[in-house]
Amino acid sequence: MTQRREFIKKSVLGTAGIAMAGMSMSAKSYASILGANDRINMAVIGIRGQGSNHINQWCALKDNRNVRLKTLCDVDEQYFSEKSKIVIEKTGVTPLTEWDMRAVFDDPEIDGVSFAVPNHWHALGTIWACQAGKHVYVEKPASHNVFEGRKMVEAARKYDRRVQVGFQNRSIANVMEAMEFLHAGGIGEVYMARGLCYKPRNSFGRVADSNPPASLHYDQWLGPAPYQPYNEKKVHYNWHWHWATGNGDTGNQGPHQFDVARWGLNANEHPVSVYSSGDIYGVTKEECSQETPNTQTSIFKYADGKTLEFETRGRYTNGEASLGIKIGNVFYGTDGYLEVNGSSWRAFKQDEKEPFAMSKKSQEAGPSNQVLAAPGGAEHYANFLDAIRSGSNETLHCDIEEGFISSTLPLIANVSYLTGRQLHFDGKTEKFIKDKEADKLLTRDYRKGFVVPNQV
């Protein structure tokens, strides 16, 4: 194992490093457009949790989209056997396994990669992949901070790569139908949107720092984040609740509903102001190492006067609107309101109690008002493959620019929370107005070897 690791380090830093620098062998010379019958070779980077869904989606598309899942990559090698079995069972092919994503980028057969890694790795991984000529599917939020998101857009454009952000609602037919209904004036002029993230979560505990398990390449896991001693309560999944690696539930589940809210408002720009407040309730610092708030309310204003409200509740709570929505959206217009619950939607005229328009799924739910969950978003993965073949960003349902604008919302909400005040945002410069303290939180200091560059 040690010899293999040393070999990878030397070969990756030597050959893939050339691609990382973005030298003359640019991505534009590398298979810009694939033919309809050409097989697309994919790699999944980050194979726990949501990574398992990525694995299943690519395997499911192997026939009707001619895709092959060639490689699984994760910094924790203990998951290789378990996740490889999924690929073998579904495709009959044994995937390669790598712990360093740079080895994946060094493989000329790989056409695209999908990232299900912690938030702090989204940007640098995407930039490296684009520089190496790979197309990218990256989970939400697009980035860990605003500066990184803009650099991802620049990398996608410079190297002419398709970069899809994992806002699966963009490819769900019923949600698309709801957005068309709103934009066509179904409830009049939409002036306000609410996003709801009600996910009660109990304490995950606190333990002392320790040595990382032998299977985990901890320095690689940290990547762009500041060095901190290994702690099992700060890695797998729990990284969401620590500022160095995650963005709390406002930046975890929240981005999906932020994206739908902005989409419904037809707000294709950044807001001009944000105010966010909250705290950690029901969980003490002595019992849990969580840093991000479990209860948070955020309010955004746009230049045209439209309002976007977002609420995160991480403790016991009721749902909202007629369906008791806990994960979803509500839109308010001059003639009524519309609810999006999972993949179903219902519209109400003025103060009437019965909906006057609804999705097919809502009709299927009947009078019981059954809560219907959104499907797994298979269409979003298929759309990414179609865009690779078309060679056109317009084919993507959620191009990196679109995903970045939506991801900016929870990111600047957290900046407002951390500074404790309302902030005014300049969408052209993507900086706060006359607030250097807040501007510092739009980026971060990077560790040597894991720097998100100013010039991609």
Tab-separated table of C-alpha atoms in Angstrom:
chain	number	residue	atom	x	y	z
A	1	MET	CA	0.000	0.000	0.000
A	2	THR	CA	2.798	2.426	0.931
A	3	GLN	CA	4.664	1.786	-2.330
A	4	ARG	CA	1.472	2.376	-4.310
A	5	ARG	CA	0.840	5.666	-2.518
A	6	GLU	CA	4.370	6.926	-3.180
A	7	PHE	CA	4.124	5.937	-6.843
A	8	ILE	CA	0.838	7.851	-7.234
A	9	LYS	CA	2.227	10.919	-5.494
A	10	LYS	CA	5.241	11.055	-7.812
A	11	SER	CA	3.379	10.331	-11.036
A	12	VAL	CA	0.458	12.618	-10.246
A	13	LEU	CA	2.538	15.584	-9.184
A	14	GLY	CA	4.694	15.137	-12.254
A	15	THR	CA	2.276	14.573	-15.139
A	16	ALA	CA	-1.067	15.816	-13.843
A	17	GLY	CA	0.673	18.847	-12.397
A	18	ILE	CA	1.304	20.066	-15.930
A	19	ALA	CA	-2.437	20.073	-16.572
A	20	MET	CA	-3.092	21.786	-13.239
A	21	ALA	CA	-0.927	24.702	-14.343
A	22	GLY	CA	-3.119	25.200	-17.398
A	23	MET	CA	-0.207	25.228	-19.838
A	24	SER	CA	-0.271	24.965	-23.618
A	25	MET	CA	-1.968	21.559	-23.679
A	26	SER	CA	-5.291	23.176	-22.813
A	27	ALA	CA	-8.610	21.431	-22.427
A	28	LYS	CA	-9.849	22.861	-25.717
A	29	SER	CA	-7.676	20.397	-27.607
A	30	TYR	CA	-9.195	17.487	-25.724
A	31	ALA	CA	-12.323	15.950	-27.272
A	32	SER	CA	-14.512	19.041	-27.134
A	33	ILE	CA	-17.535	17.307	-28.574
A	34	LEU	CA	-18.278	13.592	-28.401
A	35	GLY	CA	-20.336	11.818	-31.010
A	36	ALA	CA	-23.776	10.468	-30.143
A	37	ASN	CA	-22.433	6.917	-30.062
A	38	ASP	CA	-19.181	7.601	-28.233
A	39	ARG	CA	-18.943	6.167	-24.750
A	40	ILE	CA	-18.461	8.670	-21.931
A	41	ASN	CA	-16.089	7.523	-19.202
A	42	MET	CA	-16.936	8.927	-15.774
A	43	ALA	CA	-15.284	8.961	-12.352
A	44	VAL	CA	-17.005	9.634	-9.038
A	45	ILE	CA	-14.932	11.589	-6.537
A	46	GLY	CA	-16.283	11.218	-3.011
A	47	ILE	CA	-18.153	7.917	-2.686
A	48	ARG	CA	-19.809	8.083	0.736
A	49	GLY	CA	-23.300	9.513	1.286
A	50	GLN	CA	-24.397	11.429	-1.808
A	51	GLY	CA	-21.519	9.797	-3.661
A	52	SER	CA	-23.426	6.513	-3.513
A	53	ASN	CA	-26.260	8.207	-5.378
A	54	HIS	CA	-23.803	9.378	-8.028
A	55	ILE	CA	-22.558	5.812	-8.422
A	56	ASN	CA	-26.073	4.453	-8.816
A	57	GLN	CA	-27.080	7.160	-11.283
A	58	TRP	CA	-24.135	6.646	-13.645
A	59	CYS	CA	-24.623	2.877	-13.508
A	60	ALA	CA	-28.333	3.244	-14.281
A	61	LEU	CA	-27.537	5.371	-17.344
A	62	LYS	CA	-24.992	2.955	-18.789
A	63	ASP	CA	-27.281	1.743	-21.584
A	64	ASN	CA	-29.469	4.652	-22.669
A	65	ARG	CA	-26.647	7.236	-22.361
A	66	ASN	CA	-23.690	4.934	-23.134
A	67	VAL	CA	-21.754	5.882	-20.019
A	68	ARG	CA	-19.173	3.829	-18.163
A	69	LEU	CA	-18.228	4.415	-14.552
A	70	LYS	CA	-14.528	3.718	-14.820
A	71	THR	CA	-13.099	5.012	-11.531
A	72	LEU	CA	-14.097	5.547	-7.914
A	73	CYS	CA	-12.036	8.033	-5.920
A	74	ASP	CA	-12.125	8.772	-2.203
A	75	VAL	CA	-9.576	9.877	0.369
A	76	ASP	CA	-10.849	7.130	2.694
A	77	GLU	CA	-9.890	3.781	1.187
A	78	GLN	CA	-12.095	1.786	3.550
A	79	TYR	CA	-15.068	2.390	1.217
A	80	PHE	CA	-13.501	1.055	-1.971
A	81	SER	CA	-14.655	-2.553	-1.594
A	82	GLU	CA	-18.242	-1.741	-0.609
A	83	LYS	CA	-18.798	0.834	-3.350
A	84	SER	CA	-16.992	-1.175	-6.029
A	85	LYS	CA	-19.470	-3.993	-5.436
A	86	ILE	CA	-22.307	-1.663	-6.441
A	87	VAL	CA	-20.636	-0.982	-9.785
A	88	ILE	CA	-19.838	-4.650	-10.373
A	89	GLU	CA	-23.404	-5.743	-9.562
A	90	LYS	CA	-24.990	-3.100	-11.786
A	91	THR	CA	-22.602	-3.110	-14.739
A	92	GLY	CA	-20.454	-6.223	-14.541
A	93	VAL	CA	-17.335	-4.037	-14.652
A	94	THR	CA	-14.816	-3.672	-11.832
A	95	PRO	CA	-13.940	0.008	-11.394
A	96	LEU	CA	-10.501	1.382	-10.733
A	97	THR	CA	-9.970	2.981	-7.308
A	98	GLU	CA	-7.852	6.006	-6.420
A	99	TRP	CA	-7.447	8.063	-3.267
A	100	ASP	CA	-5.959	11.165	-4.916
A	101	MET	CA	-8.241	12.949	-7.384
A	102	ARG	CA	-5.200	14.148	-9.327
A	103	ALA	CA	-4.595	10.571	-10.439
A	104	VAL	CA	-8.098	10.602	-11.929
A	105	PHE	CA	-7.391	13.854	-13.772
A	106	ASP	CA	-4.202	12.274	-15.150
A	107	ASP	CA	-6.197	9.515	-16.880
A	108	PRO	CA	-6.733	10.521	-20.541
A	109	GLU	CA	-9.676	8.107	-20.852
A	110	ILE	CA	-11.767	9.964	-18.265
A	111	ASP	CA	-14.203	12.383	-19.948
A	112	GLY	CA	-16.033	13.656	-16.881
A	113	VAL	CA	-15.990	13.579	-13.108
A	114	SER	CA	-18.738	14.031	-10.543
A	115	PHE	CA	-17.912	15.486	-7.148
A	116	ALA	CA	-19.697	14.482	-3.952
A	117	VAL	CA	-16.921	15.745	-1.695
A	118	PRO	CA	-17.151	18.185	1.245
A	119	ASN	CA	-18.004	21.770	0.276
A	120	HIS	CA	-14.484	23.068	0.846
A	121	TRP	CA	-13.215	20.847	-2.007
A	122	HIS	CA	-15.854	21.747	-4.634
A	123	ALA	CA	-14.053	24.693	-6.193
A	124	LEU	CA	-10.464	23.482	-6.310
A	125	GLY	CA	-11.510	20.026	-7.506
A	126	THR	CA	-13.612	21.560	-10.280
A	127	ILE	CA	-10.848	23.942	-11.365
A	128	TRP	CA	-8.254	21.171	-11.459
A	129	ALA	CA	-10.631	18.966	-13.425
A	130	CYS	CA	-11.338	21.692	-16.002
A	131	GLN	CA	-7.623	22.370	-16.382
A	132	ALA	CA	-7.088	18.661	-17.034
A	133	GLY	CA	-9.774	18.629	-19.739
A	134	LYS	CA	-12.586	16.975	-17.768
A	135	HIS	CA	-16.231	17.944	-17.697
A	136	VAL	CA	-17.668	18.314	-14.195
A	137	TYR	CA	-20.838	17.521	-12.286
A	138	VAL	CA	-20.472	19.109	-8.849
A	139	GLU	CA	-22.778	18.927	-5.854
A	140	LYS	CA	-24.402	21.931	-4.235
A	141	PRO	CA	-23.531	24.471	-3.054
A	142	ALA	CA	-21.281	25.166	-6.010
A	143	SER	CA	-18.550	26.449	-3.703
A	144	HIS	CA	-17.610	27.023	-0.072
A	145	ASN	CA	-17.299	30.792	-0.551
A	146	VAL	CA	-18.166	33.422	-3.152
A	147	PHE	CA	-14.637	33.991	-4.507
A	148	GLU	CA	-14.298	30.284	-5.303
A	149	GLY	CA	-17.586	30.185	-7.174
A	150	ARG	CA	-16.527	32.926	-9.553
A	151	LYS	CA	-13.223	31.113	-10.197
A	152	MET	CA	-15.193	27.963	-11.091
A	153	VAL	CA	-17.150	29.917	-13.695
A	154	GLU	CA	-13.923	31.346	-15.111
A	155	ALA	CA	-12.319	27.891	-15.310
A	156	ALA	CA	-15.336	26.385	-17.071
A	157	ARG	CA	-15.262	29.154	-19.668
A	158	LYS	CA	-11.496	29.255	-20.154
A	159	TYR	CA	-11.189	25.511	-20.749
A	160	ASP	CA	-14.555	25.175	-22.521
A	161	ARG	CA	-15.839	22.492	-20.177
A	162	ARG	CA	-19.416	21.620	-19.289
A	163	VAL	CA	-19.908	22.155	-15.542
A	164	GLN	CA	-23.277	21.175	-14.077
A	165	VAL	CA	-24.236	22.029	-10.480
A	166	GLY	CA	-26.321	19.431	-8.657
A	167	PHE	CA	-29.520	21.440	-8.326
A	168	GLN	CA	-31.646	18.494	-9.426
A	169	ASN	CA	-34.902	20.468	-9.276
A	170	ARG	CA	-33.814	22.122	-12.519
A	171	SER	CA	-34.427	18.792	-14.282
A	172	ILE	CA	-37.612	17.658	-12.494
A	173	ALA	CA	-40.589	18.022	-14.837
A	174	ASN	CA	-43.143	19.096	-12.223
A	175	VAL	CA	-40.849	21.758	-10.751
A	176	MET	CA	-40.098	23.051	-14.241
A	177	GLU	CA	-43.856	23.165	-14.842
A	178	ALA	CA	-44.370	25.201	-11.642
A	179	MET	CA	-41.723	27.696	-12.717
A	180	GLU	CA	-43.323	28.101	-16.145
A	181	PHE	CA	-46.691	28.679	-14.452
A	182	LEU	CA	-45.195	31.386	-12.219
A	183	HIS	CA	-43.304	33.097	-15.021
A	184	ALA	CA	-46.446	33.126	-17.188
A	185	GLY	CA	-48.291	35.118	-14.513
A	186	GLY	CA	-50.231	32.238	-12.961
A	187	ILE	CA	-50.504	34.044	-9.605
A	188	GLY	CA	-49.953	37.535	-10.959
A	189	GLU	CA	-46.694	39.353	-10.363
A	190	VAL	CA	-44.515	37.324	-8.000
A	191	TYR	CA	-43.069	39.668	-5.408
A	192	MET	CA	-41.853	37.319	-2.658
A	193	ALA	CA	-40.493	33.804	-2.310
A	194	ARG	CA	-39.891	31.703	0.779
A	195	GLY	CA	-37.522	28.770	1.025
A	196	LEU	CA	-38.008	26.228	3.809
A	197	CYS	CA	-35.387	23.939	5.309
A	198	TYR	CA	-36.966	22.288	8.341
A	199	LYS	CA	-34.740	19.348	9.236
A	200	PRO	CA	-34.634	18.495	12.945
A	201	ARG	CA	-31.175	17.175	13.834
A	202	ASN	CA	-30.032	15.883	17.187
A	203	SER	CA	-26.594	16.394	18.682
A	204	PHE	CA	-23.834	14.360	17.043
A	205	GLY	CA	-21.668	14.612	20.152
A	206	ARG	CA	-18.169	15.692	20.983
A	207	VAL	CA	-14.963	13.678	21.341
A	208	ALA	CA	-11.290	14.457	21.856
A	209	ASP	CA	-8.906	14.838	18.925
A	210	SER	CA	-7.180	11.612	17.899
A	211	ASN	CA	-5.142	10.005	15.137
A	212	PRO	CA	-6.901	9.469	11.802
A	213	PRO	CA	-7.637	5.886	10.774
A	214	ALA	CA	-5.029	4.229	8.559
A	215	SER	CA	-7.492	4.159	5.653
A	216	LEU	CA	-7.925	7.958	5.598
A	217	HIS	CA	-5.514	10.296	3.812
A	218	TYR	CA	-6.239	13.091	6.226
A	219	ASP	CA	-4.004	15.779	4.719
A	220	GLN	CA	-5.751	15.268	1.380
A	221	TRP	CA	-9.142	15.371	3.123
A	222	LEU	CA	-8.262	18.767	4.612
A	223	GLY	CA	-7.090	20.056	1.249
A	224	PRO	CA	-7.825	23.812	1.018
A	225	ALA	CA	-9.043	24.057	4.632
A	226	PRO	CA	-6.758	25.282	7.438
A	227	TYR	CA	-4.906	22.562	9.299
A	228	GLN	CA	-6.738	21.168	12.310
A	229	PRO	CA	-6.094	17.970	14.277
A	230	TYR	CA	-8.143	14.974	13.225
A	231	ASN	CA	-11.438	14.622	15.066
A	232	GLU	CA	-13.986	11.991	14.099
A	233	LYS	CA	-16.839	14.428	14.801
A	234	LYS	CA	-15.496	16.864	12.205
A	235	VAL	CA	-15.081	14.564	9.219
A	236	HIS	CA	-17.560	12.257	7.441
A	237	TYR	CA	-20.863	14.171	7.129
A	238	ASN	CA	-20.309	16.168	10.341
A	239	TRP	CA	-18.054	18.475	8.322
A	240	HIS	CA	-21.302	20.251	7.324
A	241	TRP	CA	-21.572	21.846	10.776
A	242	HIS	CA	-18.075	23.369	10.966
A	243	TRP	CA	-17.168	26.610	9.207
A	244	ALA	CA	-13.798	25.422	7.868
A	245	THR	CA	-15.405	22.714	5.738
A	246	GLY	CA	-19.178	23.287	5.575
A	247	ASN	CA	-21.896	25.932	5.535
A	248	GLY	CA	-24.512	24.589	7.963
A	249	ASP	CA	-27.949	23.442	6.839
A	250	THR	CA	-28.556	26.840	5.248
A	251	GLY	CA	-25.741	25.822	2.891
A	252	ASN	CA	-26.476	22.071	2.881
A	253	GLN	CA	-30.129	21.261	2.226
A	254	GLY	CA	-30.848	24.962	1.819
A	255	PRO	CA	-29.219	25.535	-1.599
A	256	HIS	CA	-31.845	23.376	-3.331
A	257	GLN	CA	-34.681	25.580	-2.067
A	258	PHE	CA	-32.663	28.778	-2.485
A	259	ASP	CA	-32.274	27.859	-6.144
A	260	VAL	CA	-36.003	27.209	-6.617
A	261	ALA	CA	-36.851	30.469	-4.805
A	262	ARG	CA	-34.567	32.544	-7.034
A	263	TRP	CA	-35.781	30.676	-10.114
A	264	GLY	CA	-39.417	31.392	-9.283
A	265	LEU	CA	-38.680	35.065	-8.679
A	266	ASN	CA	-36.938	35.187	-12.061
A	267	ALA	CA	-34.087	36.938	-10.272
A	268	ASN	CA	-31.119	36.451	-12.569
A	269	GLU	CA	-28.739	38.583	-10.551
A	270	HIS	CA	-27.368	38.897	-7.034
A	271	PRO	CA	-29.468	40.585	-4.327
A	272	VAL	CA	-28.588	44.090	-3.165
A	273	SER	CA	-28.892	43.340	0.567
A	274	VAL	CA	-28.993	40.468	3.036
A	275	TYR	CA	-29.692	40.106	6.736
A	276	SER	CA	-29.404	36.789	8.548
A	277	SER	CA	-29.688	35.903	12.233
A	278	GLY	CA	-30.052	32.785	14.356
A	279	ASP	CA	-28.181	30.550	16.774
A	280	ILE	CA	-27.701	26.990	18.008
A	281	TYR	CA	-30.707	25.973	20.094
A	282	GLY	CA	-31.401	22.794	22.054
A	283	VAL	CA	-27.772	21.647	21.773
A	284	THR	CA	-25.027	22.827	24.137
A	285	LYS	CA	-21.419	23.461	23.182
A	286	GLU	CA	-20.352	21.059	25.898
A	287	GLU	CA	-22.185	18.163	24.290
A	288	CYS	CA	-21.589	18.959	20.619
A	289	SER	CA	-18.825	20.561	18.549
A	290	GLN	CA	-21.254	22.120	16.042
A	291	GLU	CA	-20.351	25.686	14.987
A	292	THR	CA	-23.004	26.549	12.406
A	293	PRO	CA	-26.495	27.646	13.519
A	294	ASN	CA	-29.300	25.093	13.567
A	295	THR	CA	-31.902	27.864	13.453
A	296	GLN	CA	-31.440	30.700	10.988
A	297	THR	CA	-33.611	33.266	9.205
A	298	SER	CA	-32.336	35.141	6.155
A	299	ILE	CA	-33.909	37.990	4.178
A	300	PHE	CA	-32.700	39.231	0.779
A	301	LYS	CA	-33.831	42.229	-1.234
A	302	TYR	CA	-33.382	42.634	-4.982
A	303	ALA	CA	-32.932	45.846	-6.934
A	304	ASP	CA	-36.474	45.586	-8.314
A	305	GLY	CA	-37.917	45.348	-4.791
A	306	LYS	CA	-38.582	41.602	-4.744
A	307	THR	CA	-37.955	39.761	-1.476
A	308	LEU	CA	-36.511	36.310	-0.861
A	309	GLU	CA	-36.922	34.866	2.637
A	310	PHE	CA	-35.270	31.684	3.814
A	311	GLU	CA	-35.725	29.817	7.056
A	312	THR	CA	-33.668	26.992	8.517
A	313	ARG	CA	-35.097	25.140	11.499
A	314	GLY	CA	-33.036	22.338	12.963
A	315	ARG	CA	-35.198	21.543	15.969
A	316	TYR	CA	-38.796	20.417	16.515
A	317	THR	CA	-41.209	22.320	14.297
A	318	ASN	CA	-44.485	22.318	12.448
A	319	GLY	CA	-44.607	22.550	8.676
A	320	GLU	CA	-45.904	25.521	6.712
A	321	ALA	CA	-48.625	26.298	4.188
A	322	SER	CA	-51.579	23.995	3.436
A	323	LEU	CA	-49.437	20.889	2.953
A	324	GLY	CA	-47.332	21.320	6.091
A	325	ILE	CA	-44.216	21.817	3.963
A	326	LYS	CA	-40.874	21.273	5.678
A	327	ILE	CA	-38.596	21.113	2.637
A	328	GLY	CA	-39.949	23.281	-0.139
A	329	ASN	CA	-41.007	26.737	-1.283
A	330	VAL	CA	-43.923	29.158	-1.202
A	331	PHE	CA	-44.345	31.965	-3.736
A	332	TYR	CA	-46.556	35.018	-3.265
A	333	GLY	CA	-48.043	36.977	-6.147
A	334	THR	CA	-50.503	39.807	-6.594
A	335	ASP	CA	-53.295	37.299	-7.426
A	336	GLY	CA	-52.504	34.413	-5.066
A	337	TYR	CA	-49.783	32.042	-3.922
A	338	LEU	CA	-48.136	28.794	-5.000
A	339	GLU	CA	-46.636	25.969	-2.931
A	340	VAL	CA	-43.866	23.627	-4.072
A	341	ASN	CA	-43.593	20.503	-1.932
A	342	GLY	CA	-41.034	18.030	-3.217
A	343	SER	CA	-41.978	17.642	-6.878
A	344	SER	CA	-45.638	18.585	-6.454
A	345	TRP	CA	-47.118	22.084	-6.597
A	346	ARG	CA	-50.476	23.740	-5.960
A	347	ALA	CA	-51.629	27.278	-6.699
A	348	PHE	CA	-54.315	29.204	-4.775
A	349	LYS	CA	-56.206	32.259	-5.999
A	350	GLN	CA	-56.436	35.127	-3.536
A	351	ASP	CA	-57.880	33.796	-0.239
A	352	GLU	CA	-59.623	30.744	-1.688
A	353	LYS	CA	-59.133	27.490	0.244
A	354	GLU	CA	-58.976	25.094	-2.702
A	355	PRO	CA	-56.226	25.169	-5.340
A	356	PHE	CA	-57.181	26.319	-8.817
A	357	ALA	CA	-54.125	24.772	-10.483
A	358	MET	CA	-51.765	21.956	-9.539
A	359	SER	CA	-49.245	19.460	-10.817
A	360	LYS	CA	-50.219	15.951	-11.831
A	361	LYS	CA	-48.504	14.635	-8.731
A	362	SER	CA	-50.652	16.857	-6.537
A	363	GLN	CA	-53.743	15.510	-8.274
A	364	GLU	CA	-52.551	11.975	-7.555
A	365	ALA	CA	-52.148	12.833	-3.876
A	366	GLY	CA	-55.881	13.500	-3.644
A	367	PRO	CA	-57.677	15.020	-0.672
A	368	SER	CA	-55.264	13.430	1.817
A	369	ASN	CA	-52.679	16.105	0.916
A	370	GLN	CA	-50.046	13.382	1.042
A	371	VAL	CA	-46.519	14.783	1.046
A	372	LEU	CA	-44.777	13.678	-2.130
A	373	ALA	CA	-41.002	13.523	-2.210
A	374	ALA	CA	-39.059	14.663	-5.237
A	375	PRO	CA	-37.474	11.892	-7.343
A	376	GLY	CA	-33.751	11.324	-7.246
A	377	GLY	CA	-33.000	13.672	-10.117
A	378	ALA	CA	-31.872	11.063	-12.653
A	379	GLU	CA	-32.756	13.484	-15.445
A	380	HIS	CA	-30.146	15.932	-14.152
A	381	TYR	CA	-27.335	13.407	-14.589
A	382	ALA	CA	-28.614	12.449	-18.038
A	383	ASN	CA	-28.785	16.130	-18.986
A	384	PHE	CA	-25.102	16.517	-18.062
A	385	LEU	CA	-24.139	13.696	-20.425
A	386	ASP	CA	-26.273	15.187	-23.193
A	387	ALA	CA	-24.482	18.519	-22.732
A	388	ILE	CA	-21.067	16.853	-22.997
A	389	ARG	CA	-22.120	15.411	-26.349
A	390	SER	CA	-23.645	18.660	-27.586
A	391	GLY	CA	-20.597	20.706	-26.572
A	392	SER	CA	-22.971	23.489	-25.527
A	393	ASN	CA	-23.454	25.123	-22.132
A	394	GLU	CA	-26.981	26.046	-23.218
A	395	THR	CA	-27.871	22.336	-23.073
A	396	LEU	CA	-27.165	22.253	-19.322
A	397	HIS	CA	-30.128	22.687	-17.013
A	398	CYS	CA	-27.869	24.196	-14.345
A	399	ASP	CA	-24.684	25.581	-15.811
A	400	ILE	CA	-22.048	26.669	-13.279
A	401	GLU	CA	-22.986	30.357	-13.694
A	402	GLU	CA	-26.593	29.589	-12.751
A	403	GLY	CA	-25.503	27.360	-9.879
A	404	PHE	CA	-23.041	29.937	-8.614
A	405	ILE	CA	-25.646	32.715	-8.468
A	406	SER	CA	-27.970	30.497	-6.420
A	407	SER	CA	-25.138	29.253	-4.193
A	408	THR	CA	-24.120	32.827	-3.417
A	409	LEU	CA	-27.369	33.324	-1.476
A	410	PRO	CA	-26.645	30.964	1.447
A	411	LEU	CA	-22.978	31.949	1.371
A	412	ILE	CA	-23.617	35.658	1.898
A	413	ALA	CA	-26.404	34.859	4.371
A	414	ASN	CA	-23.772	33.135	6.493
A	415	VAL	CA	-21.492	36.164	6.195
A	416	SER	CA	-24.315	38.343	7.526
A	417	TYR	CA	-24.884	35.857	10.358
A	418	LEU	CA	-21.198	35.826	11.294
A	419	THR	CA	-20.853	39.617	11.210
A	420	GLY	CA	-24.184	40.130	12.962
A	421	ARG	CA	-25.533	42.837	10.693
A	422	GLN	CA	-27.332	43.654	7.472
A	423	LEU	CA	-24.977	43.792	4.498
A	424	HIS	CA	-25.279	45.549	1.152
A	425	PHE	CA	-23.929	43.659	-1.838
A	426	ASP	CA	-22.570	44.936	-5.142
A	427	GLY	CA	-23.444	42.303	-7.702
A	428	LYS	CA	-21.032	43.663	-10.310
A	429	THR	CA	-17.920	43.446	-8.144
A	430	GLU	CA	-19.298	40.586	-5.983
A	431	LYS	CA	-18.133	42.470	-2.906
A	432	PHE	CA	-19.940	44.070	0.004
A	433	ILE	CA	-20.313	47.834	-0.063
A	434	LYS	CA	-17.854	49.601	2.240
A	435	ASP	CA	-17.425	46.581	4.517
A	436	LYS	CA	-13.898	45.170	4.495
A	437	GLU	CA	-14.608	42.896	7.449
A	438	ALA	CA	-17.432	41.179	5.581
A	439	ASP	CA	-15.364	41.040	2.376
A	440	LYS	CA	-12.758	38.920	4.153
A	441	LEU	CA	-15.402	36.205	4.555
A	442	LEU	CA	-15.981	36.051	0.792
A	443	THR	CA	-12.738	34.079	0.488
A	444	ARG	CA	-10.253	32.322	2.775
A	445	ASP	CA	-6.565	31.644	3.362
A	446	TYR	CA	-5.518	28.455	1.586
A	447	ARG	CA	-2.965	25.846	2.566
A	448	LYS	CA	0.110	25.482	0.408
A	449	GLY	CA	-0.538	23.046	-2.403
A	450	PHE	CA	-4.298	23.552	-2.224
A	451	VAL	CA	-4.745	27.164	-3.308
A	452	VAL	CA	-7.728	28.333	-5.347
A	453	PRO	CA	-5.846	30.665	-7.720
A	454	ASN	CA	-6.723	34.177	-8.768
A	455	GLN	CA	-5.861	33.186	-12.337
A	456	VAL	CA	-7.330	29.832	-13.291
